Amino acid sequence: GENVEQHPSTLSVQEGDSAVIKCTYSDSASNYFPWYKQELGKRPQLIIDIRSNVGEKKDQRIAVTLNKTAKHFSLHITETQPEDSAVYFCAVTLSSGYALNFGKGTSLLVTP
Amino acid sequence: NAGVTQTPKFQVLKTGQSMTLQCAQDMNHNSMYWYRQDPGMGLRLIYYSASEGTTDKGEVPNGYNVSRLNKREFSLRLESAAPSQTSVYFCASSAGPPYNEQFFGPGTRLTVL
């Protein structure tokens, strides 16, 4: 299946700093790239997504960039706050176009 | 709108027992999914249903069966539970391509002794 590599596995930043998480994928046919945030004991929640015909998308403090040539996409969180602390997962569509293949997650800790 | 609901929230089974995890969505979505989440492994797809009447295997289907009962409901069955199936199970739904945003249920925490 689609191989998704996510880095780093853990990330610690100070409040107010920026955080960047990167994912690489192998299938050039993938065309949908969501990011999910999961707080401890809760369900994954979609925070931002991007489609293959767009290079960048921004929503307030969160942005995602996509480089289809290099097959990688990144999540950028600016002005981080303690409530941004969570596990973040990237995902890509599988060849069926329906299901998603998830990265293994990045545990982000924002310290005051 | 409740979104995606799952029952039960918690379950403890003995090896060899069977059980069915229930999932329902009220968003009129065509597609539904079952994932399992293990520490350090992310979410792995077990089965999915692209539309009512169809089901397909995902990455880790062994030991599971599914039923798409109607457009709203998608159940996951463990016929003979094994300790390796101890996990958190999430159901999700989406409208389907190209609008494939997936919405997750609250999860079922299953322990097999």
GROMACS .gro file of C-alpha atoms in nm:
model
  225
    1GLY     CA    1   0.000   0.000   0.000
    2GLU     CA    2   0.087   0.368   0.005
    3ASN     CA    3   0.388   0.437   0.225
    4VAL     CA    4   0.367   0.751   0.439
    5GLU     CA    5   0.665   0.862   0.644
    6GLN     CA    6   0.609   1.129   0.909
    7HIS     CA    7   0.879   1.324   1.092
    8PRO     CA    8   0.960   1.403   1.362
    9SER     CA    9   0.792   1.154   1.593
   10THR     CA   10   0.815   1.399   1.883
   11LEU     CA   11   0.849   1.776   1.885
   12SER     CA   12   0.882   2.013   2.176
   13VAL     CA   13   0.855   2.389   2.128
   14GLN     CA   14   0.812   2.691   2.348
   15GLU     CA   15   0.488   2.883   2.343
   16GLY     CA   16   0.492   3.136   2.063
   17ASP     CA   17   0.740   2.945   1.849
   18SER     CA   18   0.654   2.775   1.520
   19ALA     CA   19   0.623   2.399   1.467
   20VAL     CA   20   0.671   2.212   1.140
   21ILE     CA   21   0.585   1.850   1.071
   22LYS     CA   22   0.671   1.684   0.742
   23CYS     CA   23   0.533   1.383   0.559
   24THR     CA   24   0.658   1.205   0.250
   25TYR     CA   25   0.461   0.962   0.036
   26SER     CA   26   0.535   0.726  -0.250
   27ASP     CA   27   0.230   0.711  -0.480
   28SER     CA   28   0.229   0.997  -0.730
   29ALA     CA   29  -0.143   0.934  -0.793
   30SER     CA   30  -0.235   1.047  -0.439
   31ASN     CA   31  -0.445   1.363  -0.459
   32TYR     CA   32  -0.579   1.439  -0.111
   33PHE     CA   33  -0.366   1.519   0.194
   34PRO     CA   34  -0.538   1.583   0.528
   35TRP     CA   35  -0.394   1.655   0.870
   36TYR     CA   36  -0.560   1.534   1.188
   37LYS     CA   37  -0.513   1.641   1.549
   38GLN     CA   38  -0.576   1.391   1.827
   39GLU     CA   39  -0.585   1.491   2.191
   40LEU     CA   40  -0.529   1.229   2.457
   41GLY     CA   41  -0.820   0.988   2.476
   42LYS     CA   42  -1.013   1.165   2.201
   43ARG     CA   43  -1.096   1.098   1.839
   44PRO     CA   44  -0.882   1.230   1.549
   45GLN     CA   45  -1.018   1.560   1.419
   46LEU     CA   46  -0.948   1.711   1.080
   47ILE     CA   47  -0.768   2.045   1.113
   48ILE     CA   48  -0.669   2.121   0.755
   49ASP     CA   49  -0.641   1.946   0.421
   50ILE     CA   50  -0.504   2.015   0.075
   51ARG     CA   51  -0.572   1.877  -0.269
   52SER     CA   52  -0.317   1.806  -0.537
   53ASN     CA   53  -0.405   2.107  -0.751
   54VAL     CA   54  -0.307   2.349  -0.473
   55GLY     CA   55   0.041   2.425  -0.339
   56GLU     CA   56  -0.048   2.590  -0.011
   57LYS     CA   57  -0.347   2.643   0.213
   58LYS     CA   58  -0.376   2.850   0.526
   59ASP     CA   59  -0.629   2.870   0.808
   60GLN     CA   60  -0.540   3.123   1.076
   61ARG     CA   61  -0.229   2.986   1.254
   62ILE     CA   62  -0.222   2.662   1.058
   63ALA     CA   63  -0.091   2.610   0.705
   64VAL     CA   64  -0.014   2.315   0.484
   65THR     CA   65   0.226   2.314   0.190
   66LEU     CA   66   0.243   2.048  -0.080
   67ASN     CA   67   0.531   1.966  -0.314
   68LYS     CA   68   0.397   1.707  -0.557
   69THR     CA   69   0.722   1.679  -0.747
   70ALA     CA   70   0.916   1.586  -0.435
   71LYS     CA   71   0.615   1.398  -0.289
   72HIS     CA   72   0.608   1.567   0.045
   73PHE     CA   73   0.375   1.794   0.237
   74SER     CA   74   0.414   1.980   0.563
   75LEU     CA   75   0.205   2.119   0.845
   76HIS     CA   76   0.307   2.457   0.982
   77ILE     CA   77   0.172   2.591   1.312
   78THR     CA   78   0.269   2.947   1.399
   79GLU     CA   79   0.246   3.123   1.737
   80THR     CA   80   0.200   2.791   1.913
   81GLN     CA   81  -0.011   2.773   2.227
   82PRO     CA   82  -0.026   2.507   2.503
   83GLU     CA   83  -0.361   2.388   2.366
   84ASP     CA   84  -0.184   2.292   2.043
   85SER     CA   85  -0.022   2.008   2.239
   86ALA     CA   86  -0.152   1.683   2.085
   87VAL     CA   87  -0.060   1.410   1.841
   88TYR     CA   88  -0.078   1.515   1.475
   89PHE     CA   89  -0.127   1.270   1.192
   90CYS     CA   90  -0.081   1.323   0.822
   91ALA     CA   91  -0.260   1.103   0.569
   92VAL     CA   92  -0.282   1.043   0.195
   93THR     CA   93  -0.547   0.887  -0.022
   94LEU     CA   94  -0.493   0.529  -0.128
   95SER     CA   95  -0.520   0.428  -0.493
   96SER     CA   96  -0.889   0.343  -0.444
   97GLY     CA   97  -0.954   0.711  -0.382
   98TYR     CA   98  -1.155   0.629  -0.072
   99ALA     CA   99  -0.949   0.520   0.225
  100LEU     CA  100  -0.658   0.702   0.382
  101ASN     CA  101  -0.314   0.581   0.477
  102PHE     CA  102  -0.190   0.753   0.792
  103GLY     CA  103   0.155   0.845   0.910
  104LYS     CA  104   0.257   0.721   1.254
  105GLY     CA  105   0.201   1.056   1.419
  106THR     CA  106   0.396   1.340   1.577
  107SER     CA  107   0.356   1.414   1.945
  108LEU     CA  108   0.375   1.794   1.981
  109LEU     CA  109   0.436   1.949   2.322
  110VAL     CA  110   0.408   2.325   2.363
  111THR     CA  111   0.558   2.446   2.689
  112PRO     CA  112   0.454   2.779   2.844
  113ASN     CA  113  -2.652   1.604   1.444
  114ALA     CA  114  -2.464   1.340   1.641
  115GLY     CA  115  -2.211   1.285   1.359
  116VAL     CA  116  -2.049   0.941   1.393
  117THR     CA  117  -2.144   0.731   1.695
  118GLN     CA  118  -1.994   0.405   1.816
  119THR     CA  119  -2.097   0.145   2.072
  120PRO     CA  120  -1.971   0.024   2.307
  121LYS     CA  121  -1.714   0.270   2.443
  122PHE     CA  122  -1.523   0.001   2.631
  123GLN     CA  123  -1.519  -0.377   2.613
  124VAL     CA  124  -1.319  -0.657   2.773
  125LEU     CA  125  -1.325  -0.999   2.609
  126LYS     CA  126  -1.164  -1.332   2.678
  127THR     CA  127  -0.964  -1.502   2.405
  128GLY     CA  128  -1.199  -1.683   2.168
  129GLN     CA  129  -1.508  -1.477   2.246
  130SER     CA  130  -1.690  -1.292   1.971
  131MET     CA  131  -1.839  -0.947   1.957
  132THR     CA  132  -1.970  -0.683   1.718
  133LEU     CA  133  -1.875  -0.317   1.724
  134GLN     CA  134  -2.149  -0.088   1.603
  135CYS     CA  135  -2.111   0.237   1.410
  136ALA     CA  136  -2.371   0.479   1.278
  137GLN     CA  137  -2.355   0.816   1.103
  138ASP     CA  138  -2.623   1.076   1.042
  139MET     CA  139  -2.439   1.287   0.783
  140ASN     CA  140  -2.579   1.103   0.480
  141HIS     CA  141  -2.228   0.993   0.388
  142ASN     CA  142  -2.175   0.727   0.126
  143SER     CA  143  -1.850   0.582   0.258
  144MET     CA  144  -1.763   0.432   0.594
  145TYR     CA  145  -1.442   0.294   0.742
  146TRP     CA  146  -1.303   0.094   1.031
  147TYR     CA  147  -0.954   0.168   1.167
  148ARG     CA  148  -0.756   0.036   1.457
  149GLN     CA  149  -0.508   0.243   1.654
  150ASP     CA  150  -0.218   0.093   1.842
  151PRO     CA  151   0.054   0.287   2.026
  152GLY     CA  152   0.319   0.416   1.786
  153MET     CA  153   0.140   0.270   1.482
  154GLY     CA  154  -0.094   0.545   1.379
  155LEU     CA  155  -0.432   0.444   1.237
  156ARG     CA  156  -0.451   0.136   1.019
  157LEU     CA  157  -0.743   0.058   0.793
  158ILE     CA  158  -0.924  -0.270   0.859
  159TYR     CA  159  -1.215  -0.255   0.614
  160TYR     CA  160  -1.409   0.009   0.431
  161SER     CA  161  -1.738   0.043   0.248
  162ALA     CA  162  -1.728   0.280  -0.048
  163SER     CA  163  -2.107   0.278  -0.074
  164GLU     CA  164  -2.406   0.086   0.055
  165GLY     CA  165  -2.378  -0.276  -0.054
  166THR     CA  166  -2.000  -0.284  -0.099
  167THR     CA  167  -1.712  -0.365   0.134
  168ASP     CA  168  -1.337  -0.392   0.073
  169LYS     CA  169  -1.037  -0.503   0.272
  170GLY     CA  170  -0.788  -0.256   0.409
  171GLU     CA  171  -0.437  -0.302   0.539
  172VAL     CA  172  -0.515  -0.532   0.834
  173PRO     CA  173  -0.839  -0.730   0.767
  174ASN     CA  174  -0.742  -1.068   0.912
  175GLY     CA  175  -0.960  -1.175   1.203
  176TYR     CA  176  -1.239  -0.929   1.122
  177ASN     CA  177  -1.560  -0.920   0.924
  178VAL     CA  178  -1.782  -0.625   0.839
  179SER     CA  179  -2.141  -0.560   0.741
  180ARG     CA  180  -2.279  -0.246   0.578
  181LEU     CA  181  -2.629  -0.283   0.717
  182ASN     CA  182  -2.768   0.026   0.540
  183LYS     CA  183  -2.639   0.368   0.443
  184ARG     CA  184  -2.613   0.477   0.808
  185GLU     CA  185  -2.465   0.171   0.977
  186PHE     CA  186  -2.139  -0.022   0.941
  187SER     CA  187  -2.052  -0.295   1.191
  188LEU     CA  188  -1.724  -0.471   1.266
  189ARG     CA  189  -1.725  -0.828   1.396
  190LEU     CA  190  -1.455  -1.022   1.574
  191GLU     CA  191  -1.546  -1.390   1.545
  192SER     CA  192  -1.280  -1.529   1.776
  193ALA     CA  193  -1.097  -1.254   1.961
  194ALA     CA  194  -0.722  -1.276   2.016
  195PRO     CA  195  -0.495  -1.068   2.245
  196SER     CA  196  -0.339  -0.915   1.930
  197GLN     CA  197  -0.675  -0.748   1.866
  198THR     CA  198  -0.646  -0.540   2.181
  199SER     CA  199  -0.667  -0.188   2.042
  200VAL     CA  200  -0.875   0.124   2.005
  201TYR     CA  201  -1.118   0.095   1.716
  202PHE     CA  202  -1.239   0.400   1.527
  203CYS     CA  203  -1.519   0.418   1.277
  204ALA     CA  204  -1.521   0.703   1.024
  205SER     CA  205  -1.740   0.825   0.741
  206SER     CA  206  -1.701   1.049   0.439
  207ALA     CA  207  -1.900   1.167   0.140
  208GLY     CA  208  -1.652   0.986  -0.086
  209PRO     CA  209  -1.420   1.115  -0.358
  210PRO     CA  210  -1.344   1.388  -0.437
  211TYR     CA  211  -1.479   1.531  -0.110
  212ASN     CA  212  -1.316   1.272   0.110
  213GLU     CA  213  -1.293   1.447   0.442
  214GLN     CA  214  -1.330   1.171   0.699
  215PHE     CA  215  -1.510   1.225   1.027
  216PHE     CA  216  -1.433   0.994   1.315
  217GLY     CA  217  -1.642   0.843   1.590
  218PRO     CA  218  -1.534   0.853   1.957
  219GLY     CA  219  -1.374   0.508   1.945
  220THR     CA  220  -1.412   0.174   2.122
  221ARG     CA  221  -1.136   0.062   2.357
  222LEU     CA  222  -1.116  -0.318   2.336
  223THR     CA  223  -0.908  -0.540   2.561
  224VAL     CA  224  -0.873  -0.912   2.488
  225LEU     CA  225  -0.741  -1.117   2.778
   0.00000   0.00000   0.00000
